Every structure is written in C-alpha cells, then in structure tokens.
Amino acid sequence: MKKTTSIKTRITIWYTTLMFALLTVILLLIGTLSYQLSIDNIENDIRLQVAEISDKVGSRQSRDIFHQVDSNKEFKNVSIYLENGEYIVGQYLYDVSSVPFMRDELHRETVEGEEYIVYDVFKPARPGDDRGYWIRGAESINYAKVLGGSVFIIILIVIPIILLFTALGGYYITRKAFLPINNIIHTANNIYTQNDIKQRIQINPEAQKDELHNLSITLNKMLDKIENLIKQEKQFTSDASHELRTPISVILAQGEYLLDIAQNDKEKELAENIVTKANQVSKLVSRLLLLARIDQNRQKFNKEKVDLGVLTDIVVDSMKDLAAQKDILLLTNVADNLIVDADESLLLSAITNLISNGIKYGNESGYVSVSASRLGNTTEIIVADNGIGIPEEHLDKIWGRFYRIDDVRNDEYGSNGLGLAMVKSIIELHGGKIYVKSELGKGTEFRIIL
Ligand code: ADP
C-alpha cells in the first residue's frame, strides 16, 4: 500500500529541499568567488609592490628603496636578492628563498606545507647586464583558503539551522492555513459516525477570508439545505402516514363487515383479500409513523422497569400460533428478575419483530430461541434461529428502510422491509445497540445490548 503523507508535510519537504539546494548553490558561488577575488587581490598587490621596487632599484632612489624594504614597514611581501640568489633584504613575513626564480611569472609554490603565490622580476644593474637584483614578491594564500573553508563551515553549520527554521516556520504556517480543512474533515466525520446532520463546520471569524474560509461557509450552507430537506422528507412521511390512517381503518372495518356478510366463497375470498391487504397497509403505516416520530424526536418514551422474563413470555405466547404453522419450536432462556429500564411496548414490538422474522425465515420444524442475561452493567438479549440465513453481502443493508433481500422470500408474509429498521430505531432510542450474525442456510442471530 502507498504511504500517505499529508499535504502539509509534502509542501514543507518540497520548499525545505528547494531552500537547501538554493542556499548550497548560493553559498558555494559566494565561496568560490570570494576565494577567486582574494587570489586576484593578492596577485595584484604583489605585482604592484614588485613593480614599484624594481622601478626604483638601480635608480637614484635605490638606497631609499633598500632602506624602505629593510624598514619592515612597507613592502612587507617583497625581498631582494642578488643575481645568484643570495639574500640581501626583506623576507620579513615568509622565507621563500629556497624557491627557484622564474622571471616575470606568477607561480604557485609550496614551502613547508604552506602555499604561496610568488612573483619574480630581475632588474639588471645596467641594461643587458647579467648582474643585478632579483625582486621577489610572495604572499601566502592561506587566508584565501581559510575564507573558502569558512564558507564550507557556514554551509555545514548555518544551513541546517536555517533549514530547521524554514521547515518549522513553513509547517506552522501551512498547518494554520490547513486548519479549516481539518475542521471540515472533523465535522464530516462526526456527521457520518454520529449520524448527526445538525453539526456544522466551526468558522473562526478572525481567520483570513481565503478560499478555504469560503469553502467552509459554502459547505455549511449546503448542510443547512440538506438538513432542511431531510426534515421536510420526515415531515412528509409523518403527515402522509397520519392522513392514511383513517381511510385504512375504514377500509379494514368495511372489509371485515363484507367478510361477515359474504354470501358465497367468491365473495368471501374477495373480502378476505381486502382485509389481508388492509392489515398489511395498516402495519406499514404504523411502522412508518413510529419511524417518523423517532426521527423527529417526537416518540413518547415511557421509561419503566421491565422484567425481560415476563416480556419474553408475552411475546412467545403471542407468536405460538404462527410458529405452530411451520412446526417451529420457540425456546426461551431468560435469567430470573432480569429488569431493564425501557419502554415496554416499544421493546415488546422490537422483540416481537425479531421472533416473527425468525419464524418467517425459519425452516419447517426448526427453532427460534430468545435468551437474555446480564453482561457487566449491560443486558444482552439474543434472538436466534436455524433458518435460511442472510447472505453476507446483505448483512449491513438489512437495517435500511424498505430493504428486502429478495421479493420471493418475503411475499407470502406481506413483508415491507421496515421491520429491522424499526427494531434498530427502537433499540437506539433506548441508547442500545443491535448486531447481526448470520450464515446462509444455517441461521441468524440478532444480539441486542441495552
Ligand atoms: P421484512 O418486513 O421484509 O421482513 P425486515 O426489515 O424485517 O423486513 O428484514 C429485512 C430483510 O432481512 C428481510 O427481507 C429478510 O430477507 C432478511 N431477514 C430478516 N430477519 C431474518 C432472519 N431471521 N433470517 C433470515 N433473513 C432475515
């Protein structure tokens, strides 16, 4: 898998590297240039001194110039020798008398490990004469080397410090600039995990009014709109179910009346059909109403002490006939005096639903079991069956509204895919959680933690 690096880190790495490259190039250039400049300076200085002295040697000022060189005040880099190399005067800074003379040529020489620039001029006593004086200028280039070296030391010491500040400062600035994005991610995550569309991205009024600031404002506006749409949709479901209740009750009542007065089998069958379908629609409408009320936080919650043993017995009793139709055994295993704080009728309808599903999707002569026990400071209720099971790919979808795995397995019971959605809403209203485990062909287990 590819490693993920945050944009902040990538930006920081990018310009820190760039800064490093730039600083290195600039400092190397400065180092080389300053080295070259000092060498040029040394060469010019030597040439000038040597030229000035050689002009005067042999002239009327000859005596003065020897004196000047000897005074060790001016011309410190110059020494004068006889034509055979014998030292006469000068040489106060460096002893370079061992270096062979090279007429009018700047040359580099190393004496006892130190490098010098040497410049020799021969001044004949009389024009064309072999006898005369060597005037030698010499200067160590150590200083220039030190200068070059110090640039290298700067590179080694100063660059890391500059880079550290660049990286830290840059990271701090980008982190601040990216703060709105973190807020957006944080809010989106909260909305997703807590299922709470009411949350909004925090906007700092003092922050810069940049693109990210505008993005946060726009996203908040979008969330307002979505929240409104969801509200309207819930209101519509609630209103529609409410409006449907009365006509359905009338249809049901009149269907039952028709069933009573049916004269023959045909009429009876038609009336039975009306009653069955009206019953299904009535069930659907009450589930929709319940879901809408829970969604809108309007569902009454009558918290009371509920004995799970008693509640299970009531449910099992009401399911007996349905189970008998498929020869399904209803088993219970509930600890004595297992009391929970719950809304009895809601919890009853949730467990009824799970057991009825167990029977609906159970095999002939199978079983559906209900067990409940304490688990630390929570209560666990398990409804399990050895029925047809749920394919793995559907397991996380079965809680969705109107979700049915396939129409064939549900049709004969007039299923509507709202049962588990309702169970989940009821359990969550109690602050609980519900989980499912299932294996195709082997059975299903619903686990409620309250
Ligand atoms: P329905 O009204 O269709 O039963 P539910 O919401 O209760 O709707 O269940 C959703 C789907 O999950 C069902 O259509 C069914 O296919 C599957 N299902 C639910 N409970 C069980 C179970 N105990 N065994 C097998 N499948 C089940």
Short mmCIF file of C-alpha atoms and ligand atoms in Angstrom, two decimals:
data_model
loop_
_atom_site.label_atom_id
_atom_site.label_comp_id
_atom_site.label_asym_id
_atom_site.label_seq_id
_atom_site.Cartn_x
_atom_site.Cartn_y
_atom_site.Cartn_z
CA MET A 1 0.00 0.00 0.00
CA LYS A 2 1.22 3.50 -0.79
CA LYS A 3 2.28 5.51 2.24
CA THR A 4 0.10 8.57 2.80
CA THR A 5 1.88 11.83 3.56
CA SER A 6 -0.12 14.91 4.45
CA ILE A 7 -0.10 17.86 2.05
CA LYS A 8 1.45 19.95 4.84
CA THR A 9 4.40 17.58 5.11
CA ARG A 10 4.81 17.36 1.35
CA ILE A 11 4.80 21.16 0.95
CA THR A 12 7.25 21.53 3.85
CA ILE A 13 9.58 18.87 2.40
CA TRP A 14 9.38 20.49 -1.05
CA TYR A 15 10.39 24.01 -0.10
CA THR A 16 12.89 22.91 2.55
CA THR A 17 14.67 20.85 -0.12
CA LEU A 18 14.45 23.76 -2.54
CA MET A 19 15.80 26.10 0.10
CA PHE A 20 18.65 23.67 0.81
CA ALA A 21 19.57 23.46 -2.88
CA LEU A 22 19.38 27.24 -3.32
CA LEU A 23 21.41 28.01 -0.20
CA THR A 24 24.06 25.47 -1.15
CA VAL A 25 24.40 26.84 -4.69
CA ILE A 26 24.48 30.46 -3.49
CA LEU A 27 26.99 29.81 -0.71
CA LEU A 28 29.21 27.71 -2.99
CA LEU A 29 29.17 30.53 -5.54
CA ILE A 30 29.98 33.10 -2.87
CA GLY A 31 32.76 30.83 -1.54
CA THR A 32 34.34 30.31 -4.96
CA LEU A 33 34.01 33.97 -5.90
CA SER A 34 35.46 35.28 -2.66
CA TYR A 35 38.36 32.81 -2.96
CA GLN A 36 39.00 33.92 -6.52
CA LEU A 37 38.74 37.59 -5.55
CA SER A 38 41.23 37.24 -2.74
CA ILE A 39 43.67 35.42 -5.04
CA ASP A 40 43.27 38.23 -7.61
CA ASN A 41 43.87 40.77 -4.88
CA ILE A 42 47.00 39.02 -3.69
CA GLU A 43 48.37 38.78 -7.22
CA ASN A 44 47.69 42.46 -7.93
CA ASP A 45 49.19 43.54 -4.66
CA ILE A 46 52.38 41.56 -5.24
CA ARG A 47 52.74 42.78 -8.81
CA LEU A 48 52.30 46.42 -7.75
CA GLN A 49 54.81 46.17 -4.90
CA VAL A 50 57.36 44.35 -7.03
CA ALA A 51 56.88 46.80 -9.95
CA GLU A 52 57.31 49.82 -7.70
CA ILE A 53 60.51 48.47 -6.16
CA SER A 54 62.03 47.26 -9.40
CA ASP A 55 61.43 50.76 -10.85
CA LYS A 56 63.45 52.28 -8.05
CA VAL A 57 66.20 49.67 -7.71
CA GLY A 58 69.25 50.88 -9.69
CA SER A 59 67.93 54.43 -9.88
CA ARG A 60 68.82 57.36 -7.69
CA GLN A 61 66.26 56.24 -5.14
CA SER A 62 67.94 52.81 -4.91
CA ARG A 63 69.36 53.45 -1.47
CA ASP A 64 65.98 54.66 -0.17
CA ILE A 65 64.18 51.70 -1.52
CA PHE A 66 66.58 49.21 0.09
CA HIS A 67 66.08 51.14 3.25
CA GLN A 68 62.31 51.05 2.89
CA VAL A 69 62.26 47.32 2.30
CA ASP A 70 64.56 46.85 5.23
CA SER A 71 62.37 49.01 7.49
CA ASN A 72 59.76 46.23 7.56
CA LYS A 73 57.01 48.84 7.35
CA GLU A 74 56.08 48.96 3.70
CA PHE A 75 56.67 46.28 1.11
CA LYS A 76 56.39 43.51 3.64
CA ASN A 77 55.84 40.98 0.90
CA VAL A 78 58.93 41.86 -1.06
CA SER A 79 62.53 40.69 -0.68
CA ILE A 80 65.57 41.48 -2.77
CA TYR A 81 68.32 39.02 -3.75
CA LEU A 82 71.50 39.17 -5.78
CA GLU A 83 71.57 37.61 -9.25
CA ASN A 84 72.98 34.40 -7.74
CA GLY A 85 70.05 34.19 -5.28
CA GLU A 86 71.91 35.50 -2.31
CA TYR A 87 69.52 37.21 0.06
CA ILE A 88 70.01 40.93 0.61
CA VAL A 89 66.98 42.39 2.32
CA GLY A 90 63.25 41.83 3.09
CA GLN A 91 61.62 38.49 3.69
CA TYR A 92 60.04 39.51 6.99
CA LEU A 93 56.82 37.58 6.56
CA TYR A 94 57.88 34.46 4.71
CA ASP A 95 61.11 32.73 3.91
CA VAL A 96 60.77 31.72 0.29
CA SER A 97 64.47 31.92 -0.58
CA SER A 98 64.56 28.19 -1.41
CA VAL A 99 62.11 28.67 -4.32
CA PRO A 100 63.89 28.90 -7.74
CA PHE A 101 63.49 32.24 -9.53
CA MET A 102 61.20 32.50 -12.55
CA ARG A 103 61.43 35.75 -14.39
CA ASP A 104 58.23 37.85 -14.74
CA GLU A 105 55.95 34.96 -13.96
CA LEU A 106 53.36 34.46 -11.24
CA HIS A 107 53.85 30.98 -9.87
CA ARG A 108 52.46 28.91 -7.04
CA GLU A 109 54.93 27.28 -4.69
CA THR A 110 54.62 25.19 -1.58
CA VAL A 111 57.14 25.74 1.18
CA GLU A 112 56.92 23.68 4.34
CA GLY A 113 53.32 22.80 3.66
CA GLU A 114 52.17 26.36 3.02
CA GLU A 115 51.17 27.51 -0.44
CA TYR A 116 52.46 30.84 -1.83
CA ILE A 117 51.97 32.98 -4.87
CA VAL A 118 55.44 34.12 -5.94
CA TYR A 119 56.35 36.77 -8.47
CA ASP A 120 59.93 37.43 -9.52
CA VAL A 121 61.34 40.29 -11.54
CA PHE A 122 65.06 40.56 -12.48
CA LYS A 123 66.47 44.06 -12.53
CA PRO A 124 69.93 44.16 -14.22
CA ALA A 125 72.47 46.54 -12.69
CA ARG A 126 72.92 48.04 -16.19
CA PRO A 127 70.75 47.28 -19.21
CA GLY A 128 71.82 43.95 -20.73
CA ASP A 129 73.94 43.07 -17.73
CA ASP A 130 73.73 39.58 -16.15
CA ARG A 131 74.41 41.03 -12.80
CA GLY A 132 71.68 42.76 -10.93
CA TYR A 133 68.90 42.06 -8.43
CA TRP A 134 66.03 39.65 -8.13
CA ILE A 135 62.99 41.34 -6.66
CA ARG A 136 60.64 38.77 -5.32
CA GLY A 137 57.09 39.29 -4.08
CA ALA A 138 55.45 36.46 -2.16
CA GLU A 139 52.19 36.05 -0.32
CA SER A 140 50.64 33.06 1.34
CA ILE A 141 47.23 32.04 0.02
CA ASN A 142 46.26 30.52 3.33
CA TYR A 143 43.92 33.36 4.10
CA ALA A 144 42.01 32.86 0.83
CA LYS A 145 41.80 29.17 1.61
CA VAL A 146 40.52 29.89 5.08
CA LEU A 147 37.88 32.14 3.55
CA GLY A 148 36.81 29.36 1.17
CA GLY A 149 36.88 26.89 4.04
CA SER A 150 34.79 29.12 6.25
CA VAL A 151 32.10 29.16 3.58
CA PHE A 152 32.10 25.39 3.78
CA ILE A 153 31.75 25.58 7.55
CA ILE A 154 28.88 28.03 7.11
CA ILE A 155 27.25 25.53 4.78
CA LEU A 156 27.62 22.82 7.38
CA ILE A 157 26.50 24.82 10.40
CA VAL A 158 24.29 27.61 9.20
CA ILE A 159 22.32 25.76 6.54
CA PRO A 160 20.86 23.15 8.90
CA ILE A 161 19.84 25.94 11.30
CA ILE A 162 18.24 27.99 8.52
CA LEU A 163 16.56 24.86 7.19
CA LEU A 164 15.22 23.95 10.61
CA PHE A 165 13.64 27.38 10.97
CA THR A 166 12.32 27.25 7.41
CA ALA A 167 10.77 23.83 7.94
CA LEU A 168 9.29 24.66 11.35
CA GLY A 169 8.00 28.07 10.27
CA GLY A 170 6.67 26.67 7.00
CA TYR A 171 4.99 23.75 8.71
CA TYR A 172 3.40 26.10 11.24
CA ILE A 173 2.09 28.41 8.53
CA THR A 174 0.72 25.60 6.34
CA ARG A 175 -0.80 23.93 9.40
CA LYS A 176 -2.61 27.15 10.19
CA ALA A 177 -3.68 27.54 6.58
CA PHE A 178 -4.98 23.97 6.53
CA LEU A 179 -6.88 24.26 9.82
CA PRO A 180 -10.21 24.87 8.02
CA ILE A 181 -9.67 21.61 6.09
CA ASN A 182 -9.12 19.74 9.35
CA ASN A 183 -12.32 21.29 10.66
CA ILE A 184 -14.15 20.17 7.52
CA ILE A 185 -12.80 16.60 7.85
CA HIS A 186 -13.62 16.55 11.57
CA THR A 187 -17.20 17.75 11.03
CA ALA A 188 -17.81 15.41 8.08
CA ASN A 189 -16.54 12.52 10.20
CA ASN A 190 -18.76 13.46 13.12
CA ILE A 191 -21.79 13.76 10.86
CA TYR A 192 -21.01 10.33 9.47
CA THR A 193 -20.18 8.49 12.70
CA GLN A 194 -22.71 10.17 14.98
CA ASN A 195 -25.42 10.32 12.33
CA ASP A 196 -25.96 13.93 13.25
CA ILE A 197 -26.64 16.24 10.33
CA LYS A 198 -27.06 19.18 12.74
CA GLN A 199 -23.30 19.62 13.16
CA ARG A 200 -21.59 22.49 11.35
CA ILE A 201 -18.00 23.36 10.44
CA GLN A 202 -16.52 25.74 13.01
CA ILE A 203 -15.69 29.08 11.42
CA ASN A 204 -13.21 31.37 13.07
CA PRO A 205 -14.43 34.95 12.44
CA GLU A 206 -10.88 36.26 12.79
CA ALA A 207 -9.44 33.85 10.23
CA GLN A 208 -8.35 35.08 6.81
CA LYS A 209 -11.19 35.25 4.31
CA ASP A 210 -9.50 32.92 1.85
CA GLU A 211 -10.76 30.10 -0.39
CA LEU A 212 -10.88 27.59 2.47
CA HIS A 213 -12.87 30.01 4.60
CA ASN A 214 -15.36 30.41 1.72
CA LEU A 215 -15.46 26.65 1.23
CA SER A 216 -16.38 26.14 4.90
CA ILE A 217 -19.17 28.72 4.65
CA THR A 218 -20.49 27.14 1.45
CA LEU A 219 -20.39 23.63 2.95
CA ASN A 220 -22.29 24.88 6.00
CA LYS A 221 -24.93 26.38 3.73
CA MET A 222 -25.14 23.07 1.89
CA LEU A 223 -25.56 21.21 5.21
CA ASP A 224 -28.37 23.64 6.15
CA LYS A 225 -30.09 22.77 2.91
CA ILE A 226 -29.63 19.00 3.35
CA GLU A 227 -30.88 19.18 6.93
CA ASN A 228 -33.93 21.09 5.75
CA LEU A 229 -34.63 18.56 3.00
CA ILE A 230 -34.35 15.68 5.45
CA LYS A 231 -36.69 17.50 7.84
CA GLN A 232 -39.20 18.06 5.05
CA GLU A 233 -38.95 14.42 3.99
CA LYS A 234 -39.57 13.24 7.55
CA GLN A 235 -42.46 15.64 7.90
CA PHE A 236 -43.91 14.36 4.65
CA THR A 237 -43.68 10.71 5.77
CA SER A 238 -45.22 11.60 9.08
CA ASP A 239 -48.05 13.63 7.51
CA ALA A 240 -48.74 11.05 4.80
CA SER A 241 -48.89 8.15 7.27
CA HIS A 242 -51.11 10.17 9.53
CA GLU A 243 -53.50 11.01 6.69
CA LEU A 244 -53.60 7.35 5.59
CA ARG A 245 -54.56 6.02 9.00
CA THR A 246 -58.25 6.91 8.95
CA PRO A 247 -59.06 5.70 5.41
CA ILE A 248 -57.22 2.43 6.09
CA SER A 249 -59.17 1.84 9.29
CA VAL A 250 -62.38 2.45 7.33
CA ILE A 251 -61.31 0.02 4.56
CA LEU A 252 -60.36 -2.57 7.18
CA ALA A 253 -63.61 -2.19 9.10
CA GLN A 254 -65.71 -2.37 5.97
CA GLY A 255 -63.70 -5.31 4.62
CA GLU A 256 -64.35 -7.18 7.86
CA TYR A 257 -68.02 -6.33 7.58
CA LEU A 258 -68.03 -7.61 4.00
CA LEU A 259 -66.39 -10.81 5.21
CA ASP A 260 -69.17 -11.24 7.73
CA ILE A 261 -71.96 -10.82 5.21
CA ALA A 262 -70.27 -12.74 2.38
CA GLN A 263 -72.87 -14.94 0.66
CA ASN A 264 -70.61 -17.34 -1.18
CA ASP A 265 -66.98 -18.46 -1.46
CA LYS A 266 -66.12 -15.93 -4.17
CA GLU A 267 -67.36 -13.01 -2.06
CA LYS A 268 -65.60 -14.42 0.98
CA GLU A 269 -62.31 -14.69 -0.91
CA LEU A 270 -62.59 -11.12 -2.17
CA ALA A 271 -63.42 -9.79 1.29
CA GLU A 272 -60.56 -11.81 2.83
CA ASN A 273 -58.20 -10.27 0.32
CA ILE A 274 -59.33 -6.79 1.23
CA VAL A 275 -58.87 -7.48 4.95
CA THR A 276 -55.40 -9.03 4.49
CA LYS A 277 -54.11 -6.20 2.30
CA ALA A 278 -55.69 -3.54 4.52
CA ASN A 279 -54.00 -5.17 7.51
CA GLN A 280 -50.64 -5.09 5.71
CA VAL A 281 -51.03 -1.43 4.77
CA SER A 282 -52.13 -0.60 8.31
CA LYS A 283 -49.00 -2.30 9.68
CA LEU A 284 -46.86 -0.46 7.19
CA VAL A 285 -48.40 2.88 8.09
CA SER A 286 -47.96 2.38 11.82
CA ARG A 287 -44.28 1.42 11.28
CA LEU A 288 -43.75 4.49 9.12
CA LEU A 289 -45.41 6.67 11.73
CA LEU A 290 -43.29 5.19 14.50
CA LEU A 291 -40.08 5.70 12.49
CA ALA A 292 -41.07 9.28 11.62
CA ARG A 293 -41.81 10.03 15.28
CA ILE A 294 -38.48 8.59 16.42
CA ASP A 295 -36.69 10.55 13.66
CA GLN A 296 -38.33 13.76 14.73
CA ASN A 297 -37.73 13.05 18.42
CA ARG A 298 -41.47 13.08 18.95
CA GLN A 299 -41.85 9.46 20.03
CA LYS A 300 -43.10 9.21 23.58
CA PHE A 301 -40.76 7.14 25.71
CA ASN A 302 -42.40 5.70 28.79
CA LYS A 303 -39.44 4.53 30.77
CA GLU A 304 -40.33 1.85 33.27
CA LYS A 305 -38.83 -1.20 34.95
CA VAL A 306 -39.45 -4.05 32.55
CA ASP A 307 -38.98 -7.69 33.53
CA LEU A 308 -37.45 -9.32 30.46
CA GLY A 309 -38.66 -12.78 31.51
CA VAL A 310 -42.25 -11.60 31.61
CA LEU A 311 -41.90 -9.63 28.38
CA THR A 312 -40.42 -12.63 26.54
CA ASP A 313 -43.22 -14.88 27.76
CA ILE A 314 -45.82 -12.44 26.42
CA VAL A 315 -44.12 -12.28 23.01
CA VAL A 316 -43.62 -16.04 22.76
CA ASP A 317 -47.22 -16.59 23.72
CA SER A 318 -48.45 -14.25 21.00
CA MET A 319 -46.26 -15.98 18.41
CA LYS A 320 -47.20 -19.54 19.33
CA ASP A 321 -49.78 -19.99 16.60
CA LEU A 322 -47.56 -18.52 13.87
CA ALA A 323 -44.71 -20.81 14.94
CA ALA A 324 -47.00 -23.84 15.07
CA GLN A 325 -47.90 -23.29 11.40
CA LYS A 326 -44.32 -24.20 10.50
CA ASP A 327 -43.81 -26.55 13.40
CA ILE A 328 -41.19 -24.18 14.76
CA LEU A 329 -40.12 -24.56 18.37
CA LEU A 330 -39.98 -21.36 20.43
CA LEU A 331 -37.29 -21.62 23.13
CA THR A 332 -36.65 -19.12 25.92
CA ASN A 333 -33.80 -18.81 28.33
CA VAL A 334 -34.07 -15.61 30.33
CA ALA A 335 -32.45 -15.14 33.72
CA ASP A 336 -34.83 -14.54 36.65
CA ASN A 337 -35.54 -10.98 37.70
CA LEU A 338 -33.77 -9.51 34.73
CA ILE A 339 -35.06 -5.97 34.91
CA VAL A 340 -34.25 -3.24 32.37
CA ASP A 341 -35.25 0.41 32.09
CA ALA A 342 -37.24 0.52 28.89
CA ASP A 343 -40.45 1.49 27.15
CA GLU A 344 -42.30 -1.80 27.46
CA SER A 345 -44.50 -1.53 24.39
CA LEU A 346 -41.62 -0.44 22.15
CA LEU A 347 -39.28 -3.16 23.41
CA LEU A 348 -42.10 -5.66 23.03
CA SER A 349 -42.65 -4.67 19.44
CA ALA A 350 -38.87 -4.91 18.70
CA ILE A 351 -38.56 -8.44 20.13
CA THR A 352 -41.83 -9.50 18.50
CA ASN A 353 -40.41 -8.38 15.20
CA LEU A 354 -37.22 -10.35 15.62
CA ILE A 355 -39.07 -13.52 16.63
CA SER A 356 -41.57 -13.08 13.82
CA ASN A 357 -38.66 -12.75 11.37
CA GLY A 358 -37.12 -15.90 12.88
CA ILE A 359 -40.36 -17.75 12.15
CA LYS A 360 -40.86 -16.14 8.71
CA TYR A 361 -37.34 -17.02 7.59
CA GLY A 362 -37.07 -20.21 9.62
CA ASN A 363 -37.18 -23.73 8.23
CA GLU A 364 -40.05 -26.13 8.89
CA SER A 365 -39.54 -27.89 12.26
CA GLY A 366 -36.75 -25.51 13.17
CA TYR A 367 -36.44 -23.35 16.25
CA VAL A 368 -36.30 -19.71 17.32
CA SER A 369 -34.69 -19.01 20.66
CA VAL A 370 -34.75 -15.95 22.89
CA SER A 371 -32.21 -15.64 25.65
CA ALA A 372 -31.32 -12.75 27.90
CA SER A 373 -28.70 -12.21 30.57
CA ARG A 374 -26.65 -9.58 32.36
CA LEU A 375 -23.34 -8.71 30.77
CA GLY A 376 -21.37 -6.45 33.12
CA ASN A 377 -23.55 -3.41 33.58
CA THR A 378 -25.42 -4.06 30.33
CA THR A 379 -28.11 -6.54 29.37
CA GLU A 380 -27.80 -8.82 26.39
CA ILE A 381 -30.80 -10.17 24.51
CA ILE A 382 -30.22 -12.75 21.79
CA VAL A 383 -32.83 -13.86 19.27
CA ALA A 384 -31.52 -16.73 17.16
CA ASP A 385 -32.92 -19.14 14.62
CA ASN A 386 -31.71 -22.01 12.46
CA GLY A 387 -33.45 -20.73 9.36
CA ILE A 388 -32.37 -19.77 5.88
CA GLY A 389 -29.82 -17.18 6.98
CA ILE A 390 -28.78 -13.93 5.34
CA PRO A 391 -26.14 -13.72 2.58
CA GLU A 392 -23.06 -11.87 3.84
CA GLU A 393 -23.27 -9.08 1.26
CA HIS A 394 -26.71 -8.08 2.62
CA LEU A 395 -25.79 -8.06 6.30
CA ASP A 396 -25.07 -4.34 6.58
CA LYS A 397 -28.00 -3.36 4.38
CA ILE A 398 -30.85 -5.14 6.14
CA TRP A 399 -31.29 -2.19 8.55
CA GLY A 400 -32.21 0.11 5.66
CA ARG A 401 -35.83 1.18 5.21
CA PHE A 402 -37.79 -0.89 2.69
CA TYR A 403 -34.76 -3.13 2.21
CA ARG A 404 -35.70 -6.69 1.37
CA ILE A 405 -33.24 -9.33 0.28
CA ASP A 406 -35.49 -10.78 -2.39
CA ASP A 407 -39.14 -10.41 -3.06
CA VAL A 408 -39.74 -14.17 -3.30
CA ARG A 409 -38.71 -14.92 0.27
CA ASN A 410 -40.89 -12.11 1.63
CA ASP A 411 -44.01 -12.04 -0.47
CA GLU A 412 -46.11 -14.66 1.23
CA TYR A 413 -45.89 -12.72 4.51
CA GLY A 414 -46.61 -9.31 3.03
CA SER A 415 -43.24 -8.08 4.21
CA ASN A 416 -42.32 -4.48 3.67
CA GLY A 417 -38.65 -4.23 4.69
CA LEU A 418 -39.39 -1.85 7.55
CA GLY A 419 -39.20 -4.37 10.42
CA LEU A 420 -35.48 -4.29 11.15
CA ALA A 421 -35.27 -0.53 10.51
CA MET A 422 -37.89 -0.12 13.20
CA VAL A 423 -36.17 -2.54 15.59
CA LYS A 424 -32.89 -0.65 15.19
CA SER A 425 -34.55 2.72 15.78
CA ILE A 426 -36.28 1.41 18.91
CA ILE A 427 -33.07 -0.06 20.33
CA GLU A 428 -31.14 3.13 19.57
CA LEU A 429 -33.90 5.17 21.19
CA HIS A 430 -33.11 3.11 24.31
CA GLY A 431 -29.44 4.03 23.95
CA GLY A 432 -28.66 0.44 22.97
CA LYS A 433 -27.02 -1.31 20.03
CA ILE A 434 -28.07 -4.21 17.83
CA TYR A 435 -25.80 -6.57 15.88
CA VAL A 436 -26.45 -9.38 13.46
CA LYS A 437 -24.56 -12.57 12.71
CA SER A 438 -25.74 -14.96 10.06
CA GLU A 439 -24.71 -17.83 7.86
CA LEU A 440 -26.62 -18.73 4.74
CA GLY A 441 -28.52 -21.98 5.24
CA LYS A 442 -27.54 -22.25 8.89
CA GLY A 443 -29.34 -19.48 10.73
CA THR A 444 -29.29 -15.96 12.05
CA GLU A 445 -28.58 -14.36 15.41
CA PHE A 446 -29.58 -10.84 16.48
CA ARG A 447 -27.83 -9.52 19.58
CA ILE A 448 -29.20 -6.53 21.45
CA ILE A 449 -27.10 -4.74 24.06
CA LEU A 450 -29.05 -2.47 26.38
P1 ADP B 1 -39.31 -7.71 6.22
O1 ADP B 1 -40.53 -6.97 6.58
O2 ADP B 1 -39.10 -7.88 4.76
O3 ADP B 1 -39.12 -8.97 6.99
P2 ADP B 1 -37.15 -6.71 7.76
O4 ADP B 1 -36.63 -5.32 7.84
O5 ADP B 1 -37.70 -7.33 8.98
O6 ADP B 1 -38.17 -6.71 6.58
O7 ADP B 1 -35.98 -7.63 7.24
C1 ADP B 1 -35.22 -7.24 6.13
C2 ADP B 1 -34.73 -8.43 5.36
O8 ADP B 1 -33.80 -9.16 6.15
C3 ADP B 1 -35.83 -9.41 5.07
O9 ADP B 1 -36.37 -9.12 3.83
C4 ADP B 1 -35.17 -10.76 5.13
O10 ADP B 1 -34.78 -11.14 3.85
C5 ADP B 1 -33.96 -10.57 5.99
N1 ADP B 1 -34.13 -11.16 7.33
C6 ADP B 1 -34.55 -10.53 8.44
N2 ADP B 1 -34.56 -11.37 9.50
C7 ADP B 1 -34.11 -12.58 9.03
C8 ADP B 1 -33.93 -13.87 9.64
N3 ADP B 1 -34.14 -14.10 10.93
N4 ADP B 1 -33.45 -14.85 8.85
C9 ADP B 1 -33.21 -14.63 7.53
N5 ADP B 1 -33.38 -13.44 6.90
C10 ADP B 1 -33.86 -12.43 7.65
#
